[in-house]
PDB file of C-alpha atoms in Angstrom:
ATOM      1  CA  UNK L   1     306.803  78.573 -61.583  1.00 41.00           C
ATOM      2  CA  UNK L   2     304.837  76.645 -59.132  1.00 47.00           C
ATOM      3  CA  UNK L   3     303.133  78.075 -56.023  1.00 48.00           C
ATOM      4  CA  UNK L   4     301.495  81.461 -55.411  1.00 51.00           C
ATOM      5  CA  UNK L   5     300.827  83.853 -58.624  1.00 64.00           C
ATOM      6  CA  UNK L   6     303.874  86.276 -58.588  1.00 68.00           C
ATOM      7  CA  UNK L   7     303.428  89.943 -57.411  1.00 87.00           C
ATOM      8  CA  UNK L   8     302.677  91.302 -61.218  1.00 91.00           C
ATOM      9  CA  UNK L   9     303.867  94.669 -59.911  1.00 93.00           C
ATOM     10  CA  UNK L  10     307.143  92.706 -59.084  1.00 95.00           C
ATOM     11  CA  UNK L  11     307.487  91.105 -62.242  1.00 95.00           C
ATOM     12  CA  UNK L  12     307.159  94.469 -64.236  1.00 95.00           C
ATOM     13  CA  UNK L  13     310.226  95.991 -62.252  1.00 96.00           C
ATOM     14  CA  UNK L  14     312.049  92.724 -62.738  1.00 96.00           C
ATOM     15  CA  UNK L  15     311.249  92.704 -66.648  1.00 95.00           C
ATOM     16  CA  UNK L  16     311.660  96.682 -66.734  1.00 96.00           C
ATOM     17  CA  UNK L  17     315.035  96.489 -65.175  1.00 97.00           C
ATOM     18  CA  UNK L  18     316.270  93.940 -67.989  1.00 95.00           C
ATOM     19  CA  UNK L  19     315.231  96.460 -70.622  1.00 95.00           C
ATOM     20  CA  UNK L  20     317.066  98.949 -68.976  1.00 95.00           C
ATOM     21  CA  UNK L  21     320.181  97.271 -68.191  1.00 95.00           C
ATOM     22  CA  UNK L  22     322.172  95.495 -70.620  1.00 91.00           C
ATOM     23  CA  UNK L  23     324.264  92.242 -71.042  1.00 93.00           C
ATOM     24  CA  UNK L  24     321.740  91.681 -67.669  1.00 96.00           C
ATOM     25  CA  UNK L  25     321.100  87.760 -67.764  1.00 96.00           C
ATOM     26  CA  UNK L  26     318.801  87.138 -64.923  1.00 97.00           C
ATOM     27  CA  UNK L  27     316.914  88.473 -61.737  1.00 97.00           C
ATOM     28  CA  UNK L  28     314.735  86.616 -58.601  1.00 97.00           C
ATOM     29  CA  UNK L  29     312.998  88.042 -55.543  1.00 97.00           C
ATOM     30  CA  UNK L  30     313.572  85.557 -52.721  1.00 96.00           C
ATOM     31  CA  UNK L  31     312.501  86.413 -49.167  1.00 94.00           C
ATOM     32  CA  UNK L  32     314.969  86.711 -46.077  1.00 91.00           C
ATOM     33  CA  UNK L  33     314.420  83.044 -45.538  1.00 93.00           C
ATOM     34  CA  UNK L  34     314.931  82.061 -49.047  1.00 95.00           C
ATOM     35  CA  UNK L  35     311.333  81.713 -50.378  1.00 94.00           C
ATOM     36  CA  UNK L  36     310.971  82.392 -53.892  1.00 95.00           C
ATOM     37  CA  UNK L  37     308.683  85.457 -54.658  1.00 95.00           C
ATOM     38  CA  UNK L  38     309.727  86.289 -58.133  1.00 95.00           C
ATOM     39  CA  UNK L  39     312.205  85.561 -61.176  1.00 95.00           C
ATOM     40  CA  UNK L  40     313.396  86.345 -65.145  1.00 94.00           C
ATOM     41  CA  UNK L  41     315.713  83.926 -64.946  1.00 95.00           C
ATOM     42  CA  UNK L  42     317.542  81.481 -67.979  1.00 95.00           C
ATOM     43  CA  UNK L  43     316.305  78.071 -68.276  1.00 96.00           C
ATOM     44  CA  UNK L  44     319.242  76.682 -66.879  1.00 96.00           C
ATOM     45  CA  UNK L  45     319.301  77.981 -63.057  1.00 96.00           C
ATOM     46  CA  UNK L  46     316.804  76.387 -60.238  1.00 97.00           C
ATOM     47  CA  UNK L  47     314.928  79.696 -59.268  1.00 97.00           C
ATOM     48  CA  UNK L  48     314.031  77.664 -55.611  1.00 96.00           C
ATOM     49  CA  UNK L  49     317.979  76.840 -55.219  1.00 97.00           C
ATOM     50  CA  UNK L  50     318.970  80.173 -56.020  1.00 97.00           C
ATOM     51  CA  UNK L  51     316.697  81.858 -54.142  1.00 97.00           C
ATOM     52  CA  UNK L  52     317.783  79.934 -50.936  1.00 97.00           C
ATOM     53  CA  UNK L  53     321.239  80.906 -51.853  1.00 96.00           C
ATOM     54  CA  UNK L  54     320.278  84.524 -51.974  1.00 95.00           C
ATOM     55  CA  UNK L  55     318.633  84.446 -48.809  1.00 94.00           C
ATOM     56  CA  UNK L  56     321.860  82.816 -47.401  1.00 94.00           C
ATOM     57  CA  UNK L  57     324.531  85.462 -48.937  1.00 93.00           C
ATOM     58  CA  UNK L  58     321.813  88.220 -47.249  1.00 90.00           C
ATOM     59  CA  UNK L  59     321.687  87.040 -44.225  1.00 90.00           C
ATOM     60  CA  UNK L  60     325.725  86.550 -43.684  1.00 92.00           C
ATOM     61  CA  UNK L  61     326.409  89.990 -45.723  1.00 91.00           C
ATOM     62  CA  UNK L  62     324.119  91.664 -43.085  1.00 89.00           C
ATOM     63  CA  UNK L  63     325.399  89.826 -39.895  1.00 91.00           C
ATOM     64  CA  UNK L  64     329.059  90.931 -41.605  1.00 91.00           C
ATOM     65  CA  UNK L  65     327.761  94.405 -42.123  1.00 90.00           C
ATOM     66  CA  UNK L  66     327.055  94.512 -38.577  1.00 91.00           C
ATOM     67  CA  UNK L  67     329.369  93.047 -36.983  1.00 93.00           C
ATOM     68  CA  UNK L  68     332.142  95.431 -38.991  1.00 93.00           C
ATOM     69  CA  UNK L  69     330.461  98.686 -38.540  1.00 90.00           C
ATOM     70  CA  UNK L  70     327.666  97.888 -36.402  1.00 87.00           C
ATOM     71  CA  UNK L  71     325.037  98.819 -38.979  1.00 82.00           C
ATOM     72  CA  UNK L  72     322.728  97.268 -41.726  1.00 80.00           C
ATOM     73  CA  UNK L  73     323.417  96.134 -45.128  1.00 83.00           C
ATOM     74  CA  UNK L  74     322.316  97.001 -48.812  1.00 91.00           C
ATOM     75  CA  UNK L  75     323.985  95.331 -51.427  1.00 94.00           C
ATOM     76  CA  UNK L  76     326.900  92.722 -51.962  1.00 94.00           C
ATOM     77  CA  UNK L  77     328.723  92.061 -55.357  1.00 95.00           C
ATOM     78  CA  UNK L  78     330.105  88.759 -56.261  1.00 95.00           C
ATOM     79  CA  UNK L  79     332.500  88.918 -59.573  1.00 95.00           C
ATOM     80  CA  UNK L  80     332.850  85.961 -60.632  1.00 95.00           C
ATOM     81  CA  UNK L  81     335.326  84.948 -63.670  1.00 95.00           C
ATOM     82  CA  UNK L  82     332.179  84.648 -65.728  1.00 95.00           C
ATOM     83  CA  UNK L  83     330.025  87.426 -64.739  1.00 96.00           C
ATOM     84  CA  UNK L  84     328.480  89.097 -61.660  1.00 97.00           C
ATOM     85  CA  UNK L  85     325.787  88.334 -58.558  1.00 97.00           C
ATOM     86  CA  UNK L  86     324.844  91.464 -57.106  1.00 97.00           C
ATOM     87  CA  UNK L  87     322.084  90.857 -54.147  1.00 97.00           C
ATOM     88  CA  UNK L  88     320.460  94.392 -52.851  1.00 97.00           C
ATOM     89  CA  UNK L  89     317.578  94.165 -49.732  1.00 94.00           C
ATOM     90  CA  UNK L  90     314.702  95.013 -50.596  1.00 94.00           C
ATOM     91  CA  UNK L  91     312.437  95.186 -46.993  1.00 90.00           C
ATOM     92  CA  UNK L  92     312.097  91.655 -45.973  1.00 91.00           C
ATOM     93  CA  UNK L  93     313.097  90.320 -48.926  1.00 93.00           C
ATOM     94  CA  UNK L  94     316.069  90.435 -51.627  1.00 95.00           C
ATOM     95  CA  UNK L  95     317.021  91.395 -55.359  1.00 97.00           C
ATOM     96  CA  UNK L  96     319.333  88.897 -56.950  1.00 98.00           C
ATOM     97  CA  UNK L  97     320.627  90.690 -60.447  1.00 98.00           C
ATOM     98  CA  UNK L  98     323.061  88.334 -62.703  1.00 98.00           C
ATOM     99  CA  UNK L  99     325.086  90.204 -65.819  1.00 97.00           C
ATOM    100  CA  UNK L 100     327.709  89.282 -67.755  1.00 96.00           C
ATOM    101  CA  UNK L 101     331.276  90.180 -67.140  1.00 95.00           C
ATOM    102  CA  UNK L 102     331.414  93.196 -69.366  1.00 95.00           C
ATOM    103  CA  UNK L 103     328.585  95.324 -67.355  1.00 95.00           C
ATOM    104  CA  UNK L 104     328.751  98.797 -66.657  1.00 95.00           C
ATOM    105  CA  UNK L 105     328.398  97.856 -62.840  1.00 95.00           C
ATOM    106  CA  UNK L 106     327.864 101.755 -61.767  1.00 95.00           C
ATOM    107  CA  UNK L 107     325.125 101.761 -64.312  1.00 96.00           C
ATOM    108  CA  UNK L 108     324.157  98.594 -63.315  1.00 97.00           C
ATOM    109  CA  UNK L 109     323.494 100.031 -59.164  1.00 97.00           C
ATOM    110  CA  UNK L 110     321.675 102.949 -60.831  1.00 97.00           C
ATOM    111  CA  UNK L 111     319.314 101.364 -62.215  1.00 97.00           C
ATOM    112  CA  UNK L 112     318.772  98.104 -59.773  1.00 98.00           C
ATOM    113  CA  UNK L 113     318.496 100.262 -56.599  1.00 97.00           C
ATOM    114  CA  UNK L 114     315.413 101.966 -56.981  1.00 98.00           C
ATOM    115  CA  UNK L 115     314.042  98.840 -58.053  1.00 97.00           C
ATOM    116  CA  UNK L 116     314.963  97.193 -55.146  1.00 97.00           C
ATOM    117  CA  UNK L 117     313.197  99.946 -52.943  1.00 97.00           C
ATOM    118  CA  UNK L 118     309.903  99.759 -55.142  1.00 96.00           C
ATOM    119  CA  UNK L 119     310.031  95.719 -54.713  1.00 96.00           C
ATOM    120  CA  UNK L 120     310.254  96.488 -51.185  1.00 95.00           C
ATOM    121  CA  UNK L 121     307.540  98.856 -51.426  1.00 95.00           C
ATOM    122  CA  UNK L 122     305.337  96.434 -53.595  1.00 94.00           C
ATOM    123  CA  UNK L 123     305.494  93.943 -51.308  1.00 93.00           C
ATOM    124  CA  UNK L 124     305.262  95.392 -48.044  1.00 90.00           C
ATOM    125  CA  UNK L 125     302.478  95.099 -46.199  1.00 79.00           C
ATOM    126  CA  UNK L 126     299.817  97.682 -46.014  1.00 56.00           C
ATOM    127  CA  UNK L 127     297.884  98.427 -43.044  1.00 49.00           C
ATOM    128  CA  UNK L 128     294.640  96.982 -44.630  1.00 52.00           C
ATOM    129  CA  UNK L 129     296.282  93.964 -45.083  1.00 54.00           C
ATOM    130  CA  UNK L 130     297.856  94.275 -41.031  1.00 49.00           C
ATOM    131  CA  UNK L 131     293.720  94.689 -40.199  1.00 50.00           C
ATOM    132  CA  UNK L 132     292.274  91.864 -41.801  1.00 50.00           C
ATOM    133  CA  UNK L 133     295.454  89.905 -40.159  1.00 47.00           C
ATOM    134  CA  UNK L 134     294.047  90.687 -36.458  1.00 48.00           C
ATOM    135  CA  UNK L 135     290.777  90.472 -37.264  1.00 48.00           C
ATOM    136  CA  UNK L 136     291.293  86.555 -38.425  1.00 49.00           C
ATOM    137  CA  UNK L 137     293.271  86.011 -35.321  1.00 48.00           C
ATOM    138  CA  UNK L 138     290.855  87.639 -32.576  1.00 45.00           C
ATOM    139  CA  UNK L 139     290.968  84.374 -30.346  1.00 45.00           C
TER     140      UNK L 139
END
């Protein structure tokens, strides 16, 4: 992966969470604008293109979320013929699980939720971090 080091914290859940779950082929952290953070994905998927996807199916789930009910999102589930895309928030960014058709999709949300949440956690920013922010931009 090219860029930034991943978040190792991130990469544990996203490792941890395919020992957990299984017939699980894949996972990626992509931010809400479709920035790559994170991924355990096969060979054979673009993490950057999938990401960007990701952010994409976020963004419309939550506007539809919205719109409908006139709150926010947390997950969306796409069964395909093939297998499953299930995309939970995670703060300001997103968890992206693929399985297999055959999954046990209630064990599936039991296990990726909390993950989600500590991603989000991981990830957000602490007020140290919010300091040394202001203090760089003082002019």
């Amino acid at each position: 992966m090219s860029g930034p080091e991943p978040n190792a914290a991130v990469l544990a859940e996203l490792r941890g969470l395919r020992d957990r779950v299984p017939r699980l082929t894949g996972t990626l952290v992509a931010s809400s604008d479709g920035l790559l953070i994170a991924h355990d994905l096969p060979p054979h998927i673009e993490p950057g293109g999938m990401a960007a996807m990701a952010a994409a199916q976020l963004s419309l789930s939550h506007r539809l979320a919205t719109t409908a009910h006139g709150s926010g999102f947390h997950e969306v589930v796409v069964h395909g013929t093939d297998g499953h895309v299930v995309i939970y928030a995670a703060g300001w960014t997103s968890l992206t699980v693929l399985t297999g058709s055959d999954v046990n999709v209630g064990r599936l949300h039991l296990e990726s939720r909390p993950v989600a949440r500590a991603i989000a956690d991981h990830l957000a920013p602490t007020t140290s971090d919010l300091g040394k922010h202001q203090a760089k931009n003082t002019d």
